[in-house]
Short mmCIF file of C-alpha atoms in Angstrom, two decimals:
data_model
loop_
_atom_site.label_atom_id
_atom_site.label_comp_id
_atom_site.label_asym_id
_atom_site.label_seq_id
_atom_site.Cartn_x
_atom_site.Cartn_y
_atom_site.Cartn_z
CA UNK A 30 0.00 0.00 0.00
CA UNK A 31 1.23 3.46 -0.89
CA UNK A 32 1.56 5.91 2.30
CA UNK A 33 2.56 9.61 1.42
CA UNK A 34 5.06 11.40 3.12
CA UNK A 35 3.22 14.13 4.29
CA UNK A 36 0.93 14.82 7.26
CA UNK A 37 0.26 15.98 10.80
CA UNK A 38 -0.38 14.04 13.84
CA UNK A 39 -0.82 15.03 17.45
CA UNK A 40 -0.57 13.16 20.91
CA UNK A 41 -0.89 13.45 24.66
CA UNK A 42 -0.03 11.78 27.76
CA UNK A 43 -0.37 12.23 31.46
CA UNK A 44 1.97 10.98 34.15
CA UNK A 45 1.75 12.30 37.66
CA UNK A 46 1.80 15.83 37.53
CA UNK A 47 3.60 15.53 34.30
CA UNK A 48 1.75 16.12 30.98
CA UNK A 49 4.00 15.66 27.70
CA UNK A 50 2.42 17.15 24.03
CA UNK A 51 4.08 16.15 21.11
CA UNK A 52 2.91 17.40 17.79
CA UNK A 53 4.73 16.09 14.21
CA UNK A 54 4.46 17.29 10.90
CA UNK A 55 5.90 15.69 8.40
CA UNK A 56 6.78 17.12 4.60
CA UNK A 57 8.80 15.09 1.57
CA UNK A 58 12.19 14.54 1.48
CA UNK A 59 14.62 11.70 -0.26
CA UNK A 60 15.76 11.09 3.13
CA UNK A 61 14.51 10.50 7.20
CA UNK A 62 15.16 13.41 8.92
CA UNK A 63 14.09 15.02 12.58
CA UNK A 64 14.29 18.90 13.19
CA UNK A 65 13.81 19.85 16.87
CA UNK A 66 14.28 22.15 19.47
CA UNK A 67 14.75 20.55 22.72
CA UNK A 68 15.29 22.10 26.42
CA UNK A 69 15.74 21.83 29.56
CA UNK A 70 15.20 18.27 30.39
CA UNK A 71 13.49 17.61 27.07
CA UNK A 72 16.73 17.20 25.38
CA UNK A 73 17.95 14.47 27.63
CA UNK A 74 15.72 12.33 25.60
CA UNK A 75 16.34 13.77 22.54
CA UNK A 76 17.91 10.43 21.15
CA UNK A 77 15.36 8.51 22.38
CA UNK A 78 12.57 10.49 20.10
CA UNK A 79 14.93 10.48 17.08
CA UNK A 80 15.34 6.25 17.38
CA UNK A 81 11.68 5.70 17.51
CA UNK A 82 10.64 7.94 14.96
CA UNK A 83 13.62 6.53 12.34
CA UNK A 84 11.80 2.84 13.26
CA UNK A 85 8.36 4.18 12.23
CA UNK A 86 9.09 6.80 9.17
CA UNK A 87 11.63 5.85 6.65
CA UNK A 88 11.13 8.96 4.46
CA UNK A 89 10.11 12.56 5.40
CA UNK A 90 11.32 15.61 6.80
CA UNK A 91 9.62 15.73 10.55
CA UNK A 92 9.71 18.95 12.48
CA UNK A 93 9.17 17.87 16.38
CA UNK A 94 7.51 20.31 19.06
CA UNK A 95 7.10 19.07 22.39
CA UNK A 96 5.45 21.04 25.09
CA UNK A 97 5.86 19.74 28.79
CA UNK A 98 3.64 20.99 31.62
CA UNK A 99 4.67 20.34 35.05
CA UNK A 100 2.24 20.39 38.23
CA UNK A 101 3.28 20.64 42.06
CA UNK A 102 6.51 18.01 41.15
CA UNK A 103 9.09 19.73 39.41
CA UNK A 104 11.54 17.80 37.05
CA UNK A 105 14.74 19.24 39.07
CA UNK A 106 15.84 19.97 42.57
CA UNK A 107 17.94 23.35 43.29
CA UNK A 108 21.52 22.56 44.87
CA UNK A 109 23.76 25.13 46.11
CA UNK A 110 27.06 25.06 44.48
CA UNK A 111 29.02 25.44 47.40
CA UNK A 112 32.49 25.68 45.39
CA UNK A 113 31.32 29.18 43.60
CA UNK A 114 30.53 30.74 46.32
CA UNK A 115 33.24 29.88 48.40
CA UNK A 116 35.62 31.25 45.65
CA UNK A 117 33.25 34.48 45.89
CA UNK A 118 33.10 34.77 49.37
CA UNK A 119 37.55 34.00 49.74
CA UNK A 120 37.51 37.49 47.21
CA UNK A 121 34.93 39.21 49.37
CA UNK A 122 37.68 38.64 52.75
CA UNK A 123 40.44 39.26 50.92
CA UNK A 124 39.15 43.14 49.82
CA UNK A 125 37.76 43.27 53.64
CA UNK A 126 41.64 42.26 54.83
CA UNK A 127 42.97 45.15 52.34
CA UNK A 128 41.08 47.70 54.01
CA UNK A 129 38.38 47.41 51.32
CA UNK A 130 34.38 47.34 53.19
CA UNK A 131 31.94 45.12 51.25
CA UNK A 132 28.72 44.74 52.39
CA UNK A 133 27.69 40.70 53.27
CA UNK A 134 26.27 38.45 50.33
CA UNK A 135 22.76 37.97 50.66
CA UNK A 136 20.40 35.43 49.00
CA UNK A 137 19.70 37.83 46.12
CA UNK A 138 23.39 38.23 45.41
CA UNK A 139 24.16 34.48 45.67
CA UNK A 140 21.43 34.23 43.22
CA UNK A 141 22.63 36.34 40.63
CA UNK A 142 26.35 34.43 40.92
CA UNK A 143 26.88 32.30 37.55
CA UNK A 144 26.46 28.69 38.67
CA UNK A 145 25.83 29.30 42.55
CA UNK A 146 22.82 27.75 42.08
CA UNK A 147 22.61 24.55 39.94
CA UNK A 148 19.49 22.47 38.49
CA UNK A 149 20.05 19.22 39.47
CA UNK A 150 17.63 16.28 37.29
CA UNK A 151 15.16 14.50 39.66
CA UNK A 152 15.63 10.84 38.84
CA UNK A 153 12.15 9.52 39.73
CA UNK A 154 10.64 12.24 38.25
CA UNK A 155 12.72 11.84 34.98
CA UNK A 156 11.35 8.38 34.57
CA UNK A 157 7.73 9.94 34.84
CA UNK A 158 8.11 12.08 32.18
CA UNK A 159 10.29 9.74 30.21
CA UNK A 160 6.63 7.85 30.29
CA UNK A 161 4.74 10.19 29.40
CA UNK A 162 6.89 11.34 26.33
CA UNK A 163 6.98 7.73 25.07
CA UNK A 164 3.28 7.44 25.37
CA UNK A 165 2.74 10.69 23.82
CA UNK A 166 4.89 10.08 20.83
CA UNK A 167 3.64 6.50 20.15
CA UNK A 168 -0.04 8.41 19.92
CA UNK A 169 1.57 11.79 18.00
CA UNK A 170 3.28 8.80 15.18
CA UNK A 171 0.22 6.69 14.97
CA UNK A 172 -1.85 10.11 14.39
CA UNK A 173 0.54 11.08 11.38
CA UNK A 174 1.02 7.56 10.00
CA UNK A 175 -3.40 7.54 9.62
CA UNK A 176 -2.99 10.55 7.80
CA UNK A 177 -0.17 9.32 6.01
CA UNK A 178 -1.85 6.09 4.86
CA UNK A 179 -5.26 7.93 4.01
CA UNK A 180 -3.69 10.37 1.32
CA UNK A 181 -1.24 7.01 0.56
CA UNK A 182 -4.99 5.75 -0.84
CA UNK A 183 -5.64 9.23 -2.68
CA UNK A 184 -2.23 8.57 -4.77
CA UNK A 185 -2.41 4.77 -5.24
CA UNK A 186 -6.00 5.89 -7.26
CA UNK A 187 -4.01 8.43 -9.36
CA UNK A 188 -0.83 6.79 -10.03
CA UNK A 189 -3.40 3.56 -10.67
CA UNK A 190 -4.72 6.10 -13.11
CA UNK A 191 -1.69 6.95 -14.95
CA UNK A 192 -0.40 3.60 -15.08
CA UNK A 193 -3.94 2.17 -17.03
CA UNK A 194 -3.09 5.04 -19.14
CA UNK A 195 0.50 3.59 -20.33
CA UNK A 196 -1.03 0.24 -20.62
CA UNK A 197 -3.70 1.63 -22.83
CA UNK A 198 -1.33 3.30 -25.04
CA UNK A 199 1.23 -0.28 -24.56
CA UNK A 200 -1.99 -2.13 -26.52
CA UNK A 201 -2.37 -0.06 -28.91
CA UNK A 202 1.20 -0.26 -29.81
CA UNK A 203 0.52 -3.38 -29.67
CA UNK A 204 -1.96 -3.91 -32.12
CA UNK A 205 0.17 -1.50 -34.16
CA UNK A 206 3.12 -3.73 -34.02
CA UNK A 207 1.35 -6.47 -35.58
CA UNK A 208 0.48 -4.73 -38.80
CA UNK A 209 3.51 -3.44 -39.13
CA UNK A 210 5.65 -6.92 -40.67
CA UNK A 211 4.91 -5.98 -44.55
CA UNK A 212 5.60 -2.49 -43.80
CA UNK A 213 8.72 -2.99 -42.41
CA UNK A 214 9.70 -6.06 -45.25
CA UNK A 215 8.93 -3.71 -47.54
CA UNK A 216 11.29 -1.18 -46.18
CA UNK A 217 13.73 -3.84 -45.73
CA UNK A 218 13.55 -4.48 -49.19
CA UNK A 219 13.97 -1.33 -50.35
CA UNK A 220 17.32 -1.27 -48.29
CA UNK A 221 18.62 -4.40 -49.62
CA UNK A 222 18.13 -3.21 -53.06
CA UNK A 223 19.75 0.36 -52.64
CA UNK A 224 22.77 -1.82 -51.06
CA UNK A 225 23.35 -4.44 -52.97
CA UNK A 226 24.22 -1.70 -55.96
CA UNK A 227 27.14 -0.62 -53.70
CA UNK A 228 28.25 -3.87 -51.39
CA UNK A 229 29.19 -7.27 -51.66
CA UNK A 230 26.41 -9.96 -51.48
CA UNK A 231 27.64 -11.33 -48.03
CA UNK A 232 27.69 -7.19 -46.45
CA UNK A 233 24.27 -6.34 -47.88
CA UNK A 234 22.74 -9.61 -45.90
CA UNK A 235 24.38 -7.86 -42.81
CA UNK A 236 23.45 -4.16 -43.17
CA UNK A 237 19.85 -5.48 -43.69
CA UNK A 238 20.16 -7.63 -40.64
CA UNK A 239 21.10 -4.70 -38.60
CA UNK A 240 17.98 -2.74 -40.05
CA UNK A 241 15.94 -5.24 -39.22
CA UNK A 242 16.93 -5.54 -35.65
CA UNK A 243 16.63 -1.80 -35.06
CA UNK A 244 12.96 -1.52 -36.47
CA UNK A 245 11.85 -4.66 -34.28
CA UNK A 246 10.42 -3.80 -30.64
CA UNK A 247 9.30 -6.67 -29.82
CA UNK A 248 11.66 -6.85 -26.77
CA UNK A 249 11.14 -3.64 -25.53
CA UNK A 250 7.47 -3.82 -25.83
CA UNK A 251 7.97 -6.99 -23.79
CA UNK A 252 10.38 -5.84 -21.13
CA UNK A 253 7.46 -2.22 -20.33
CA UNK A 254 5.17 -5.04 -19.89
CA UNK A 255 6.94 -6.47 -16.82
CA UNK A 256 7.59 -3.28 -15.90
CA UNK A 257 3.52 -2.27 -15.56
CA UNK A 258 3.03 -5.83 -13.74
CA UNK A 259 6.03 -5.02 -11.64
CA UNK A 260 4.97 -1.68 -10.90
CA UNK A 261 1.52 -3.00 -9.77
CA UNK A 262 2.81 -5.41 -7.79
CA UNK A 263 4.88 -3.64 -5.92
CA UNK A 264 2.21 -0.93 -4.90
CA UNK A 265 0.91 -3.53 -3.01
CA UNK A 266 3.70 -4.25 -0.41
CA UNK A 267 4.40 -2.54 2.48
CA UNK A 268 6.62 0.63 2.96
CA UNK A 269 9.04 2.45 2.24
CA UNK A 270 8.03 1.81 -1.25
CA UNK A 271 9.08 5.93 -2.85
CA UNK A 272 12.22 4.62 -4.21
CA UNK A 273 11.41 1.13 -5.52
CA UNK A 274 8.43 2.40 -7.38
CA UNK A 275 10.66 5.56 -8.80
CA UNK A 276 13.29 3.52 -9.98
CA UNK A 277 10.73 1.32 -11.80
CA UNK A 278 8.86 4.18 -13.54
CA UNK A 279 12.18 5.44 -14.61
CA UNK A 280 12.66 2.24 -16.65
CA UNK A 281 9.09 2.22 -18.34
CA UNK A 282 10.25 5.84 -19.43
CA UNK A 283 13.59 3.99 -20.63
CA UNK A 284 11.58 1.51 -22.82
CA UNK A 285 9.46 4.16 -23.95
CA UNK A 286 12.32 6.52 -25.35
CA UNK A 287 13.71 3.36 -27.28
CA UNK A 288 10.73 2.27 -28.69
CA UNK A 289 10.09 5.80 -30.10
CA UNK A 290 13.66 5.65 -31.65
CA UNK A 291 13.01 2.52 -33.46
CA UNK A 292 9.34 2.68 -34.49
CA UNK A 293 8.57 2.86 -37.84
CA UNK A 294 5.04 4.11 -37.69
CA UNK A 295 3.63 7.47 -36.11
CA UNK A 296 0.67 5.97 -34.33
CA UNK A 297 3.28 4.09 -32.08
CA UNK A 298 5.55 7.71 -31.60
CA UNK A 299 2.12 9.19 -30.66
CA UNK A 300 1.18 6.16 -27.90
CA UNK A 301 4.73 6.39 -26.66
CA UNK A 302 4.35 11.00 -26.35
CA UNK A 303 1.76 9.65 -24.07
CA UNK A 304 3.15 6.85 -22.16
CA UNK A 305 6.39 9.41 -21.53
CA UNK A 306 3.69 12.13 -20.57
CA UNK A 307 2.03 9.70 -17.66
CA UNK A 308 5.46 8.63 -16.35
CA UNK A 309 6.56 12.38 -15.57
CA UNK A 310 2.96 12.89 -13.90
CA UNK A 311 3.80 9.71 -11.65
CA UNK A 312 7.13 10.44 -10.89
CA UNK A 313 6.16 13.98 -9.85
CA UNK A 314 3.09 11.80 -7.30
CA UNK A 315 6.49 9.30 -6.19
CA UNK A 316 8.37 12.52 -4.73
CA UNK A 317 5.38 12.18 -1.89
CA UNK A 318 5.12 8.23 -1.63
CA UNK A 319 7.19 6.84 1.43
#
């Protein structure tokens, strides 16, 4: 089944007096990548977000916002960092034994010291919130990968489209191909005889040989038949399935282009204009397919 690459999805979970929001969006790209912003204790699990959604989304460009609400329980416990202010306070006797008054530090100057005061992570309360993210982001993926797979079943109808297309124009060239013998032994012919005035008996044989095998399509005609039941069949596995299907609509346009250099009738150059059209509409819809 086809599932696009882009879509939104939203989820929430509730541990405790923690309450983690995570909210995905996801928009086309060759690659899987994750853009987010992460603080405070968010980032901590910032690996741990990436490594699930890498498992989930092999394609896509998905911007990450997580929100987390805290109630009475905070995250982090305030510790004094008693090595700062000593060096502050060793400065602060020093100027008093040059002579030099300072007034005493109070809490609002410790405070305002660069790393007086550290945030230290509460361990019980890390695993609460590591909970609730995990929850929240298993809800948040599924949410995107629903509305991934529901416009995945808006493309597999138009890329279905374009493909009944080519195999429309493939019978008529087709039934083209098989009228086309005493055309082409006529040409053949007509070769032969313009050669044989200016080779040898045993060259002519070749040169005609060589004509003959560059008017025939057979094979190709043969091969962009595999290619459509290929094409088909693989729509129907599971994902990734983007570069699979891309690389096979590449060589339908292949067979395509040599066909049209070797036909021999317009009615086949004018089924192949369109085959070539329907590929470059589906490869345009495969830059979205995961």
């Amino acid at each position: 089944m086809l599932r696009s690459m882009t879509g939104y999805g939203i989820g929430s979970a509730t541990v405790d007096d923690f309450q983690v929001q995570v909210n995905l969006q996801s928009v086309n790209s060759r690659y899987a990548e994750q853009r987010m912003r992460l603080s405070g204790i968010l980032s901590s699990f910032e690996q741990l977000i990436r490594e699930n959604i890498k498992n989930r989304f092999r394609r896509g460009d998905i911007s990450v916002q997580i929100e987390l609400s805290t109630g009475e329980q905070q995250p982090f416990r305030l510790e004094l960092n008693k090595k700062v202010i000593r060096a502050y306070t060793s400065i602060l006797e020093e100027l008093d034994s040059s002579g030099i008054r300072t007034a005493p530090l109070t809490l609002r100057d410790v405070l305002s010291i660069d790393d007086a005061v550290r945030k230290v992570a509460d361990e019980t309360a890390g695993k609460k919130i590591e909970q609730a993210l995990v929850q929240a982001l298993e809800k948040a993926m599924n949410s995107l990968e629903e509305m991934q797979l529901s416009e995945g079943v808006n493309l597999d109808k138009d890329i279905s489209s374009g493909i009944d297309v080519i195999e429309k124009s493939l019978m008529g060239i087709n039934r083209t191909e098989k009228d086309m013998p005493k055309e082409i032994e006529l040409k053949v012919d007509a070769i032969g005889n313009y050669l044989s005035t200016k080779l040898p008996e045993d060259r002519v044989a070749q040169e005609v040989a060589l004509a003959l095998a560059r008017m025939d399509i057979h094979e190709e005609v043969v091969r962009l038949e595999s290619h459509i039941q290929q094409f088909r069949e693989t729509t129907k596995l599971a994902p990734p399935l983007g570069t699979k299907l891309n690389f096979i609509i590449q060589e339908i346009h292949r067979e395509a282009n040599t066909i049209a250099s070797k036909a021999q009738s317009g009615e086949i150059v004018r089924e192949v204009i369109e085959i070539k059209e329907q590929t470059e509409r589906i490869r345009e819809q495969l830059r979205n397919v995961q």
